[in-house]
XYZ file of C-alpha atoms in Angstrom:
784
model
C -0.008 -0.059 -0.095
C 1.292 3.590 -0.837
C 1.820 6.283 1.723
C -1.057 8.111 0.314
C -3.287 5.024 0.644
C -2.191 4.391 4.156
C -2.608 8.030 5.296
C -6.582 7.873 3.646
C -7.262 4.549 5.195
C -6.110 5.853 8.595
C -8.235 8.900 8.304
C -11.196 6.809 7.242
C -10.861 4.664 10.023
C -10.699 7.591 12.761
C -13.715 8.881 10.846
C -15.663 5.361 11.222
C -14.555 4.861 14.717
C -15.829 8.713 15.661
C -19.019 8.202 13.626
C -19.970 4.783 15.148
C -19.196 6.009 18.706
C -21.433 9.171 18.258
C -23.959 7.209 16.135
C -24.530 4.368 19.275
C -24.603 7.062 21.688
C -27.444 8.946 19.757
C -29.706 5.543 18.959
C -29.259 4.686 22.387
C -30.614 7.661 23.914
C -33.718 7.312 21.234
C -34.343 3.898 22.322
C -34.437 4.685 25.887
C -36.753 7.709 25.189
C -38.963 5.719 23.211
C -39.208 3.160 25.825
C -39.996 5.167 28.597
C -42.351 7.327 26.796
C -44.290 4.198 25.399
C -44.721 2.870 29.030
C -45.640 6.425 30.346
C -48.230 6.842 27.617
C -49.688 3.425 28.177
C -49.665 3.995 32.001
C -51.528 7.147 31.884
C -53.960 5.699 29.093
C -54.995 3.103 31.455
C -55.353 5.531 34.359
C -57.612 7.767 32.112
C -60.252 5.030 31.566
C -62.366 5.685 34.415
C -65.094 2.972 32.964
C -62.196 0.271 33.117
C -62.686 -0.341 36.829
C -66.395 -0.949 36.255
C -65.809 -3.226 33.236
C -63.605 -5.209 35.423
C -66.024 -5.202 38.526
C -68.901 -6.113 35.861
C -66.628 -8.833 34.131
C -67.682 -6.744 31.145
C -65.333 -8.317 28.271
C -66.722 -5.990 25.541
C -65.715 -3.046 27.456
C -62.324 -4.543 28.511
C -61.746 -5.459 24.954
C -62.332 -2.019 23.769
C -59.664 -0.326 26.005
C -57.189 -3.346 25.303
C -57.469 -2.448 21.627
C -57.080 1.194 22.072
C -53.798 0.353 24.087
C -52.758 -1.818 21.262
C -53.132 1.243 18.656
C -50.774 3.434 20.543
C -47.685 0.923 18.992
C -47.022 -1.770 16.978
C -44.468 -2.538 19.904
C -47.371 -3.497 22.097
C -47.920 -7.057 20.677
C -50.768 -7.900 23.146
C -52.856 -6.587 26.038
C -54.573 -8.572 28.826
C -57.028 -7.622 31.810
C -56.253 -10.175 34.908
C -58.215 -10.152 38.154
C -56.364 -9.982 41.414
C -55.778 -13.277 41.479
C -54.098 -13.802 37.906
C -57.020 -15.186 36.499
C -57.496 -14.038 32.413
C -60.701 -11.994 32.160
C -60.044 -10.650 28.498
C -57.083 -10.494 25.762
C -56.402 -8.824 22.723
C -53.453 -9.226 20.334
C -51.510 -7.410 17.107
C -52.263 -9.574 14.073
C -49.670 -12.790 14.022
C -49.170 -12.400 18.011
C -51.003 -14.932 19.241
C -48.205 -17.226 20.037
C -46.705 -15.153 23.001
C -46.958 -17.287 26.164
C -48.571 -15.810 29.352
C -46.727 -15.880 32.746
C -48.283 -16.316 35.861
C -49.245 -13.038 37.966
C -46.649 -14.180 40.546
C -43.994 -13.840 37.905
C -45.434 -10.758 36.429
C -45.581 -8.755 39.535
C -41.947 -9.969 40.568
C -42.631 -8.872 44.302
C -43.916 -5.446 43.616
C -46.267 -4.086 45.886
C -50.322 -4.308 44.990
C -50.364 -0.446 43.809
C -47.152 -0.352 41.887
C -46.522 -0.862 38.415
C -44.291 -3.584 37.452
C -41.742 -4.220 34.387
C -40.276 -7.530 34.009
C -38.168 -8.920 31.048
C -38.281 -12.321 29.716
C -37.081 -13.826 26.441
C -39.536 -15.724 23.981
C -39.272 -17.981 21.167
C -41.721 -15.932 19.099
C -40.764 -13.651 16.302
C -43.264 -11.128 15.596
C -44.553 -11.015 11.912
C -43.982 -7.465 11.659
C -40.014 -8.340 11.606
C -40.196 -8.748 7.914
C -36.917 -9.582 6.690
C -35.546 -9.488 9.826
C -37.527 -12.604 10.916
C -34.882 -14.586 9.162
C -31.792 -12.810 11.346
C -33.868 -12.313 14.832
C -35.192 -15.709 15.742
C -36.444 -14.881 19.468
C -38.168 -11.697 20.753
C -37.354 -10.210 24.018
C -40.495 -9.084 25.713
C -40.770 -6.640 28.531
C -44.309 -7.443 30.732
C -45.830 -4.431 32.133
C -48.314 -4.647 34.702
C -50.409 -1.704 35.998
C -52.765 -2.449 38.537
C -56.608 -0.761 38.263
C -57.383 1.045 41.449
C -60.560 2.060 42.955
C -61.526 4.022 45.784
C -64.629 1.778 46.131
C -64.465 -1.691 48.142
C -65.450 -4.096 45.557
C -66.231 -6.781 48.359
C -69.309 -4.408 49.256
C -72.480 -5.831 48.321
C -74.993 -4.011 45.638
C -72.552 -1.878 44.020
C -73.317 -0.365 40.783
C -71.531 1.691 38.196
C -72.847 5.048 39.811
C -70.810 4.037 43.194
C -67.912 4.247 41.149
C -68.449 7.536 39.537
C -69.540 8.881 42.851
C -66.096 7.503 44.557
C -64.063 9.584 41.528
C -66.141 12.623 42.102
C -65.470 12.838 45.748
C -61.726 11.495 45.513
C -59.726 12.975 48.483
C -56.153 12.605 49.499
C -55.544 9.833 52.034
C -58.617 7.386 50.985
C -57.680 3.910 50.780
C -57.180 2.208 47.316
C -58.479 -1.167 46.271
C -56.976 -3.387 43.313
C -59.600 -4.654 41.099
C -57.179 -5.991 38.554
C -54.364 -5.586 36.560
C -53.839 -4.688 32.844
C -50.947 -6.580 31.295
C -48.985 -5.394 28.220
C -46.636 -7.308 26.566
C -43.756 -4.973 24.719
C -41.757 -6.186 22.113
C -38.166 -5.099 22.494
C -37.516 -5.721 18.966
C -40.671 -3.976 17.861
C -39.616 -0.826 19.789
C -36.236 -0.695 17.609
C -38.643 -1.538 14.515
C -40.707 1.678 15.504
C -37.226 3.635 15.578
C -35.918 2.704 12.631
C -36.748 6.317 10.674
C -34.602 7.954 13.399
C -31.927 5.227 13.069
C -31.785 5.721 9.581
C -31.268 9.388 9.917
C -28.629 8.912 12.543
C -26.788 6.371 10.249
C -27.269 8.597 7.313
C -25.645 11.358 9.282
C -22.748 8.967 10.127
C -22.399 7.907 6.439
C -22.269 11.426 5.523
C -19.427 12.080 8.050
C -17.400 9.096 6.952
C -17.780 10.106 3.375
C -17.008 13.666 3.991
C -13.811 13.024 5.768
C -12.833 10.105 2.942
C -13.062 12.686 0.368
C -11.466 15.364 2.191
C -8.363 13.142 2.707
C -8.335 11.710 -0.700
C -8.430 15.297 -2.225
C -5.648 16.301 -0.106
C -3.461 13.046 -0.589
C -3.985 12.832 -4.278
C -2.542 16.316 -4.893
C 0.654 15.271 -3.399
C 0.878 11.485 -4.805
C -1.195 11.638 -8.151
C 1.861 11.400 -10.732
C 3.199 8.492 -8.974
C 0.033 6.728 -8.266
C -0.744 6.735 -11.884
C 2.277 4.866 -13.019
C 1.837 2.087 -9.925
C -1.877 1.675 -10.490
C -1.180 0.636 -14.218
C 1.471 -1.759 -12.884
C -0.863 -3.405 -10.443
C -3.727 -3.645 -12.838
C -1.419 -5.158 -15.558
C -0.378 -7.792 -12.697
C -3.674 -8.565 -11.386
C -5.499 -8.761 -14.882
C -7.505 -6.006 -14.289
C -8.429 -3.284 -16.768
C -5.802 -0.778 -16.942
C -6.808 2.850 -16.115
C -5.474 5.783 -17.767
C -6.186 8.358 -15.261
C -3.496 11.122 -14.776
C -2.179 9.965 -18.040
C -4.895 11.205 -20.376
C -2.257 13.505 -22.620
C -0.133 10.845 -23.855
C -1.543 9.197 -26.818
C 0.675 6.307 -27.421
C 0.367 5.383 -23.844
C -3.220 5.145 -24.216
C -3.176 3.065 -27.507
C -0.809 0.718 -25.420
C -3.609 0.588 -22.486
C -6.716 -0.292 -24.740
C -4.629 -3.117 -26.264
C -3.942 -4.164 -22.728
C -7.447 -3.875 -21.683
C -8.976 -5.736 -24.708
C -6.804 -8.538 -23.902
C -7.545 -8.759 -20.196
C -11.176 -8.248 -20.704
C -11.370 -11.179 -23.292
C -9.497 -13.590 -20.789
C -12.051 -12.355 -17.871
C -14.986 -13.171 -20.251
C -13.876 -16.524 -21.083
C -13.184 -17.436 -17.385
C -16.362 -16.004 -16.060
C -18.183 -18.084 -18.484
C -16.564 -21.253 -17.733
C -17.184 -20.508 -14.021
C -21.050 -20.380 -15.092
C -20.973 -23.342 -16.848
C -19.173 -25.193 -14.179
C -21.820 -23.986 -11.630
C -24.920 -24.637 -13.674
C -23.677 -28.324 -14.234
C -22.899 -28.879 -10.655
C -26.716 -27.536 -9.727
C -27.929 -29.771 -12.465
C -26.245 -32.803 -11.091
C -27.139 -32.293 -7.421
C -30.888 -31.510 -8.595
C -30.847 -35.049 -10.770
C -29.097 -36.748 -7.859
C -31.648 -35.436 -5.362
C -34.559 -36.401 -7.384
C -33.450 -40.193 -8.287
C -32.650 -40.655 -4.200
C -36.302 -39.166 -3.646
C -37.763 -41.535 -6.295
C -35.873 -44.484 -5.159
C -36.929 -44.013 -1.746
C -40.672 -43.691 -2.856
C -40.410 -46.799 -4.696
C -38.873 -49.008 -1.761
C -41.379 -47.871 0.266
C -44.175 -48.559 -2.277
C -42.766 -52.051 -3.005
C -42.586 -52.593 0.781
C -46.196 -51.814 1.330
C -47.320 -53.617 -1.564
C -45.697 -56.760 -0.574
C -46.765 -56.377 3.022
C -50.249 -56.087 1.668
C -49.944 -58.909 -0.634
C -48.725 -61.147 2.094
C -51.775 -59.896 4.428
C -54.316 -60.695 1.726
C -52.730 -64.003 0.899
C -53.081 -64.977 4.717
C -56.545 -63.782 4.747
C -57.698 -65.798 1.713
C -55.507 -69.095 2.508
C -55.434 -69.361 6.323
C -57.766 -69.797 9.171
C -57.539 -66.531 11.192
C -58.682 -68.398 14.267
C -56.153 -71.338 14.383
C -53.728 -69.985 11.530
C -54.230 -73.286 9.694
C -54.820 -73.637 6.008
C -58.470 -73.091 5.100
C -60.823 -74.749 2.916
C -59.402 -72.979 -0.072
C -55.822 -73.434 0.470
C -56.633 -77.331 1.457
C -58.742 -77.901 -2.127
C -55.863 -76.408 -3.957
C -53.050 -78.180 -2.699
C -54.986 -81.533 -2.517
C -56.260 -81.482 -5.828
C -52.386 -81.061 -6.720
C -51.193 -83.709 -4.792
C -53.973 -86.222 -6.436
C -52.784 -85.405 -9.585
C -49.126 -86.208 -8.767
C -49.908 -89.084 -6.884
C -52.053 -90.647 -9.511
C -49.142 -90.004 -11.957
C -46.510 -91.648 -9.851
C -48.966 -94.223 -8.838
C -48.795 -93.317 -4.841
C -51.386 -93.557 -2.142
C -52.660 -90.914 0.002
C -55.019 -90.894 2.944
C -57.534 -88.195 4.108
C -58.637 -88.120 7.898
C -61.831 -86.035 8.347
C -61.907 -84.993 12.394
C -64.932 -83.550 13.907
C -64.682 -82.803 17.783
C -67.562 -84.323 19.712
C -70.013 -82.467 21.780
C -68.547 -78.942 20.667
C -71.616 -77.009 20.651
C -72.171 -78.143 24.285
C -68.853 -76.947 25.498
C -69.259 -73.703 23.307
C -72.792 -72.792 24.899
C -71.767 -73.687 28.349
C -68.444 -71.852 28.533
C -69.046 -69.203 25.550
C -67.664 -68.517 22.311
C -64.245 -67.401 23.559
C -63.921 -70.430 25.440
C -64.791 -72.493 22.227
C -62.104 -70.671 20.238
C -59.440 -71.496 22.744
C -60.456 -74.980 22.444
C -60.024 -75.094 18.664
C -56.583 -73.198 18.807
C -55.411 -75.822 21.491
C -56.938 -78.694 19.174
C -54.906 -77.041 16.250
C -51.773 -77.186 18.135
C -52.126 -80.603 19.284
C -53.023 -81.917 16.096
C -49.752 -80.234 14.582
C -47.538 -81.648 17.263
C -48.749 -85.175 16.476
C -48.164 -85.225 12.958
C -44.495 -86.414 12.005
C -43.232 -84.939 8.960
C -43.212 -88.203 7.408
C -46.725 -88.158 7.437
C -47.114 -84.967 5.673
C -47.363 -83.811 2.216
C -44.248 -84.103 -0.155
C -45.665 -81.689 -2.783
C -46.850 -78.293 -2.484
C -47.425 -75.373 -4.741
C -45.329 -73.250 -2.153
C -42.890 -74.181 0.147
C -44.926 -72.407 3.179
C -48.184 -74.200 1.928
C -48.348 -77.901 3.241
C -51.646 -78.707 4.332
C -50.950 -81.682 6.505
C -53.714 -80.234 9.494
C -56.269 -77.746 7.853
C -59.493 -76.606 9.420
C -62.358 -76.443 7.095
C -64.795 -74.789 9.200
C -66.495 -74.980 12.612
C -64.992 -77.871 14.555
C -63.919 -79.860 11.155
C -60.196 -80.198 10.792
C -58.499 -82.758 8.143
C -55.038 -84.318 7.867
C -53.359 -85.553 4.796
C -51.042 -88.286 4.662
C -48.839 -88.781 1.758
C -47.154 -91.770 0.103
C -48.825 -94.163 2.537
C -47.395 -98.020 2.275
C -50.662 -99.393 3.017
C -54.240 -98.185 4.690
C -53.385 -99.269 7.878
C -50.897 -96.537 8.274
C -53.664 -94.114 8.253
C -54.836 -96.047 11.057
C -52.136 -95.930 13.037
C -51.861 -91.995 12.669
C -55.682 -91.864 13.631
C -54.923 -93.746 17.031
C -51.963 -90.999 17.836
C -54.708 -88.454 17.269
C -57.151 -89.767 19.594
C -54.429 -90.333 22.221
C -53.079 -86.934 21.888
C -56.548 -85.199 22.052
C -57.893 -87.172 24.730
C -55.576 -85.571 27.400
C -57.366 -83.215 29.490
C -57.462 -79.468 28.455
C -57.797 -76.423 30.867
C -59.869 -73.850 29.364
C -60.668 -70.727 31.852
C -60.270 -72.845 35.044
C -62.377 -75.829 33.661
C -60.734 -79.063 32.949
C -62.200 -80.962 30.179
C -61.815 -83.902 27.876
C -62.509 -83.406 24.216
C -62.815 -86.398 21.685
C -62.610 -86.304 18.254
C -64.468 -88.560 15.925
C -62.637 -89.380 12.349
C -63.504 -90.792 9.139
C -60.669 -92.033 6.804
C -60.522 -92.409 3.082
C -57.992 -93.543 0.823
C -56.810 -92.375 -2.680
C -57.032 -93.850 -5.216
C -59.314 -96.598 -3.808
C -62.107 -94.561 -2.379
C -61.831 -91.352 -4.929
C -59.362 -89.835 -6.812
C -61.006 -86.610 -6.750
C -61.061 -83.888 -4.020
C -64.724 -83.883 -3.652
C -65.114 -87.530 -3.850
C -62.130 -88.035 -1.214
C -63.982 -85.651 1.350
C -67.001 -87.011 0.666
C -66.076 -90.707 1.602
C -64.043 -89.352 4.640
C -66.938 -87.211 5.930
C -69.476 -90.379 5.326
C -66.738 -92.584 7.290
C -66.921 -89.773 9.919
C -70.595 -89.600 10.165
C -71.061 -93.555 10.326
C -67.882 -93.435 13.283
C -70.370 -90.790 15.213
C -73.060 -93.106 14.743
C -71.292 -95.879 16.173
C -70.706 -93.891 19.560
C -67.953 -91.528 18.524
C -64.460 -91.056 20.005
C -63.243 -93.481 17.099
C -62.142 -94.001 13.823
C -63.733 -95.551 10.834
C -62.243 -96.178 7.441
C -64.579 -95.983 4.508
C -65.682 -98.655 2.551
C -68.098 -99.473 -0.496
C -70.611 -101.129 1.937
C -70.885 -98.465 4.232
C -74.483 -96.256 3.818
C -73.346 -93.274 2.044
C -75.194 -90.894 4.266
C -74.858 -92.665 7.662
C -77.474 -93.384 10.485
C -77.865 -90.397 12.183
C -77.365 -88.413 8.743
C -80.459 -90.609 7.442
C -82.603 -89.469 10.662
C -81.695 -85.863 9.959
C -82.517 -85.779 6.371
C -85.817 -87.381 7.048
C -87.010 -85.214 10.013
C -85.473 -82.340 8.392
C -87.737 -82.786 5.220
C -90.907 -82.716 7.423
C -89.299 -79.886 9.774
C -91.359 -77.069 7.804
C -94.632 -78.969 7.525
C -94.416 -79.758 11.262
C -93.726 -76.439 12.109
C -90.636 -76.994 13.998
C -88.393 -74.171 12.640
C -88.297 -70.842 14.798
C -86.329 -67.697 14.468
C -84.240 -66.198 17.015
C -82.961 -62.853 16.727
C -79.543 -61.004 18.001
C -79.841 -57.352 18.321
C -77.490 -54.980 16.806
C -76.693 -52.230 18.973
C -75.561 -48.548 18.397
C -73.407 -47.959 21.043
C -73.742 -44.137 20.422
C -77.353 -44.130 21.372
C -77.601 -47.345 22.768
C -80.506 -48.379 20.876
C -81.062 -51.362 19.065
C -80.767 -50.412 15.086
C -81.105 -54.077 13.727
C -81.230 -57.505 14.503
C -80.126 -60.645 12.684
C -82.596 -63.346 12.121
C -80.876 -66.751 12.991
C -82.784 -69.972 12.196
C -83.289 -72.799 14.830
C -84.931 -76.425 14.514
C -86.714 -77.240 17.354
C -86.481 -81.022 17.182
C -89.291 -83.106 19.137
C -86.370 -85.771 19.903
C -83.175 -84.023 19.727
C -84.332 -80.450 21.215
C -82.865 -77.329 19.617
C -80.615 -78.358 16.615
C -77.729 -75.644 15.796
C -77.805 -74.575 12.358
C -74.008 -75.869 11.794
C -75.666 -79.208 12.181
C -78.856 -78.862 9.406
C -77.885 -75.990 7.378
C -75.269 -77.812 5.352
C -77.192 -81.048 5.363
C -80.176 -78.786 3.825
C -77.673 -77.718 1.106
C -76.670 -80.864 0.054
C -80.233 -82.032 0.088
C -81.395 -79.312 -1.930
C -83.740 -77.924 0.619
C -82.002 -74.873 1.359
C -84.083 -72.710 -0.857
C -87.506 -74.051 0.866
C -85.756 -73.309 4.327
C -84.432 -69.964 3.231
C -87.904 -68.733 1.611
C -89.555 -70.114 4.935
C -86.804 -67.902 7.159
C -87.529 -64.873 4.767
C -91.224 -64.638 4.887
C -91.520 -65.401 8.690
C -89.094 -62.584 9.223
C -91.018 -60.208 7.288
C -94.566 -61.340 8.761
C -92.716 -60.865 12.403
C -91.242 -57.300 11.480
C -94.905 -56.279 10.437
C -96.144 -57.676 13.924
C -93.597 -55.278 15.544
C -94.782 -52.502 13.534
C -98.296 -53.079 14.424
C -97.294 -53.364 18.207
C -95.509 -49.737 17.734
C -92.134 -51.140 18.432
C -89.520 -50.136 16.027
C -87.061 -52.119 14.838
C -85.283 -50.286 11.982
C -84.100 -53.324 10.017
C -83.877 -57.341 10.034
C -81.034 -58.917 8.693
C -81.697 -62.547 6.644
C -78.738 -64.426 5.519
C -78.900 -65.715 2.152
C -76.881 -68.782 1.122
C -75.264 -69.210 -2.301
C -77.139 -72.044 -3.199
C -80.451 -70.152 -2.372
C -79.160 -67.059 -4.830
C -81.229 -68.435 -8.171
C -82.625 -66.518 -10.759
C -85.828 -67.068 -8.955
C -84.869 -65.454 -5.888
C -85.626 -61.943 -6.898
C -89.032 -62.693 -7.642
C -89.664 -64.576 -4.497
C -88.298 -61.401 -2.196
C -90.838 -59.118 -4.239
C -93.502 -61.702 -3.658
C -92.496 -62.078 0.266
C -92.817 -58.188 0.542
C -95.923 -57.707 -1.354
C -97.583 -60.537 0.559
C -96.581 -59.321 4.105
C -96.669 -55.675 3.137
C -93.277 -54.910 4.959
C -91.450 -51.764 3.674
C -88.276 -52.800 1.581
C -85.942 -50.610 3.186
C -86.401 -52.653 6.446
C -84.831 -55.878 5.058
C -81.455 -56.570 4.873
C -80.119 -59.500 2.982
C -76.826 -60.772 4.361
C -74.894 -62.353 1.243
C -72.026 -64.670 1.461
C -68.901 -64.051 -0.330
C -69.644 -67.093 -2.516
C -72.218 -65.098 -4.172
C -70.098 -62.222 -4.953
C -66.924 -64.184 -5.887
C -69.158 -65.913 -8.698
C -68.289 -62.508 -10.522
C -70.923 -63.154 -13.299
C -72.969 -60.498 -15.130
C -76.135 -62.227 -13.922
C -75.174 -62.369 -10.575
C -74.392 -58.402 -10.601
C -77.690 -58.023 -12.421
C -79.578 -59.462 -9.866
C -77.890 -57.591 -6.948
C -78.889 -54.551 -8.794
C -82.433 -55.645 -9.109
C -82.517 -56.122 -5.411
C -81.201 -52.809 -4.717
C -83.549 -51.193 -6.896
C -86.241 -52.919 -4.884
C -85.260 -51.173 -2.230
C -83.718 -53.796 0.094
C -80.504 -53.391 1.839
C -77.462 -55.583 1.106
C -74.809 -56.556 3.422
C -71.671 -58.904 3.031
C -71.584 -61.537 5.775
C -68.475 -62.802 7.447
C -66.118 -60.651 5.314
C -62.773 -61.870 4.879
C -63.249 -65.344 5.909
C -63.810 -66.829 2.506
C -62.910 -65.895 -1.137
C -62.340 -62.443 -0.020
C -61.648 -59.818 -2.967
C -61.497 -56.220 -2.787
C -63.083 -56.017 -6.463
C -66.537 -56.837 -5.635
C -66.808 -54.153 -3.090
C -66.419 -51.438 -5.597
C -68.862 -53.563 -8.304
C -71.548 -54.364 -6.561
C -73.798 -51.685 -4.724
C -73.526 -52.808 -1.242
C -74.604 -51.016 2.043
C -73.098 -52.912 4.682
C -69.901 -54.891 5.862
C -69.831 -57.248 8.801
C -66.547 -58.244 10.643
C -66.407 -61.890 11.119
C -66.502 -62.856 15.142
C -63.335 -64.832 14.149
C -61.278 -61.963 13.668
C -62.987 -60.092 16.606
C -61.832 -62.853 18.877
C -58.396 -63.399 17.432
C -57.379 -59.509 17.797
C -56.935 -60.108 21.292
C -53.835 -62.186 21.169
C -53.000 -61.678 17.477
C -51.955 -58.451 16.076
C -52.258 -59.334 12.649
C -56.146 -59.949 13.100
C -56.055 -56.830 15.084
C -54.351 -55.045 11.978
C -57.226 -56.682 9.675
C -60.015 -55.614 12.159
C -58.589 -51.938 11.731
C -57.832 -52.232 8.148
C -61.636 -53.639 7.525
C -63.183 -50.540 9.461
C -60.935 -47.875 7.544
C -61.898 -49.775 4.151
C -65.629 -49.598 5.222
C -65.363 -45.941 6.305
C -63.432 -44.881 2.789
C -66.202 -46.666 0.899
C -69.199 -45.253 2.694
C -70.102 -48.739 3.957
C -72.446 -49.112 7.092
C -70.304 -51.474 9.368
C -71.722 -53.948 12.009
C -68.920 -55.967 14.331
C -70.328 -59.139 15.397
C -69.176 -62.010 17.989
C -68.305 -59.130 20.360
C -68.049 -60.701 23.737
C -65.709 -58.852 26.043
C -65.338 -55.131 27.118
C -61.795 -55.257 25.843
C -63.055 -56.079 22.336
C -65.771 -53.639 22.553
C -63.349 -50.880 23.619
C -61.193 -51.683 21.231
C -63.763 -51.538 18.223
C -64.851 -48.310 19.659
C -61.501 -46.600 19.608
C -61.196 -47.394 16.091
C -64.406 -46.150 14.512
C -66.903 -49.532 14.916
C -69.994 -48.218 16.702
C -72.638 -50.920 15.822
C -71.955 -54.084 17.888
C -73.831 -57.516 17.535
C -72.497 -60.211 20.060
C -72.944 -61.810 23.393
C -71.867 -58.908 25.349
C -75.266 -57.322 24.772
C -77.492 -60.534 23.980
C -77.297 -63.782 22.353
C -79.884 -64.605 19.894
C -83.123 -64.640 21.569
C -86.972 -65.174 20.701
C -89.053 -62.454 19.307
C -90.846 -62.063 22.762
C -87.629 -61.894 24.592
C -86.596 -59.124 21.906
C -89.315 -56.892 22.177
C -88.182 -55.115 25.543
C -84.921 -54.317 23.881
C -86.567 -52.381 21.228
C -87.042 -49.335 23.735
C -85.200 -46.315 22.805
C -81.792 -46.381 24.742
C -82.012 -49.902 26.334
C -78.315 -50.536 26.423
C -77.707 -47.169 27.279
C -76.761 -47.934 30.868
C -74.630 -50.648 30.392
C -72.587 -48.790 27.465
C -72.246 -45.916 30.197
C -70.943 -48.418 32.838
C -68.380 -49.764 30.434
C -67.014 -46.096 29.752
C -66.479 -45.480 33.567
C -62.717 -44.740 34.417
C -60.749 -48.247 35.467
C -61.881 -50.391 32.187
C -58.940 -50.592 29.573
C -58.847 -52.396 26.590
C -56.132 -55.348 26.641
C -56.038 -55.820 23.029
C -52.541 -56.734 21.385
C -50.650 -53.583 20.328
C -51.047 -52.347 16.998
C -48.450 -50.264 15.427
C -49.670 -46.816 14.087
C -50.286 -46.569 10.398
């Protein structure tokens, strides 16, 4: 640096230091003055409001808010204003726009040990940045706040009775020195230190401008003086420095030398071209780097999204596969997987000339246990039987060929209390008997359920392929026939099928004969299980369940005679009888002024024939029942048919005005496709999921998914099979409000249903389940 430059720099430094010092003092004085003036104006404005004590005493929030807004109009620095009572309770408040986030400290913190009649000013830091900061908000992340509290005093004792506004006015008119003052409340003002600075910006700008002018003046003066002394030498030195550093050569001081000016122009042309090329290369490099970073970021984000989508699809596929192919209660293969795998095995065995054995198991007296101890105990029993069957079947007994490695169907559950065991590569038929003996021995061991020790015995029917049949249907029928023959012979044993065996079995023949006459003898009855809206406690519907009151066998459960009726071709007649009787009894209830909004009637896939719609129309016309009060519960088998005729039939029912429901959704050939194709009204959560969700996270997840799906598709939702408060609260928590199950009522005759139709009949029971101390113990389900 030249001597002239050093002199100029020193002069400028001195000028800057002097300007900064003087400017800082001036700005600080302006700041202190502005702060004190703001506090003083606020104090006198509060004191000048004689109606404020009256508004506080009368708790008049409107008058209080008017005073607070007038205070806020004084300055943007007052971010909020509030009126507090002597205990610190908030009476009213008002904020500047965008200042609602400021926290309100307690009165104890605000007063900071000040006396009752003194003003108090407390400083505190906050995490709030006022919206009025504008561009400063990106620099200043927090705000320092002054909390000014001004007591609102009165000459009137607020504890006096029958005080009026006139008493306060009279006290002011007769004010005298030495009288006692009473604190009616406090006015709390939040003054932003940053906003005080913001209001001073014009003054600060003026001071800074003066500082800048002073510095410029000193700089110019120093430059002029030193330039006169060093100008000739400086011009030559500048030229040398410009050339050395690649800057444009300046000719200041040498303008009169023409040759030198030409040389400077040539040098400037070379230097300028070089700088342009360098700048262009730098810009291109920067643009390229930015593009690379942008594309890299996009690819990374897309890759994460793709991985997440693949993971979700895989998980959903696995859940749907398990839902479609495995029993939700026992986790054993269901009828669908069993049928597909056994069909493959039979074809492979036929090709290789091998022998296959099928054991068909049915638990003896399972219904008695289920009715005595409840469905939850029955479910526990089925799980324990499944575990024992899986333990007692050796690997050498199981299938050797599977479509998938995890699809072995050695032990499967077809439904209810029916299980199957498939034996592969039998050396002779007696080998199946050995396995059956092993199963009988294992299942005879006592089982303890809910404190009750019991012994459950199975009855087993055995069929051999290809001796007895070479198809899935034939082999199942042969094993089922052998099983019924074993039950007729005394149960708790196994019987192997033979050609001389009566295909239907002794008991089955009796049941068939009696079932054909049941309708004529009026032995069929309907029981109703109410569907309760837990929001109102009222019954919003009931499911009609058929029972067979046999004169000798007593009440025959549906799972005993409904499958038999389907096989015999009587399901149509039974279904028509049930439909007509349910409609007749609904009309009877209406005539008795009893309100049952709807009745649900189950429809079998075999019953859903082309003439079914005509029959429904005829029953509605004959009984005079309104179609909207009839709900038909269709099985998934009907929906999975997928034929256009099925779709048209369902649309006709919908046009007729009846409601349509999917019964036991998710237990059979579930498909999301038919939910969108068919005009459905209701979805029912199967009791196997409801029971399983207490101990199985997968079942709990499935229940949540079904509820969410029904809600998104705007379908009415009913959860059936609810027996415990834990199940009820879990369903309530996740949005299922209509409940059907033993928790409210078992299926009852019509006369027992009538009292339940009173509005809010179950309201007291529901209220008792919401009392403190009741909590759901459902398996934890991860949030999604």
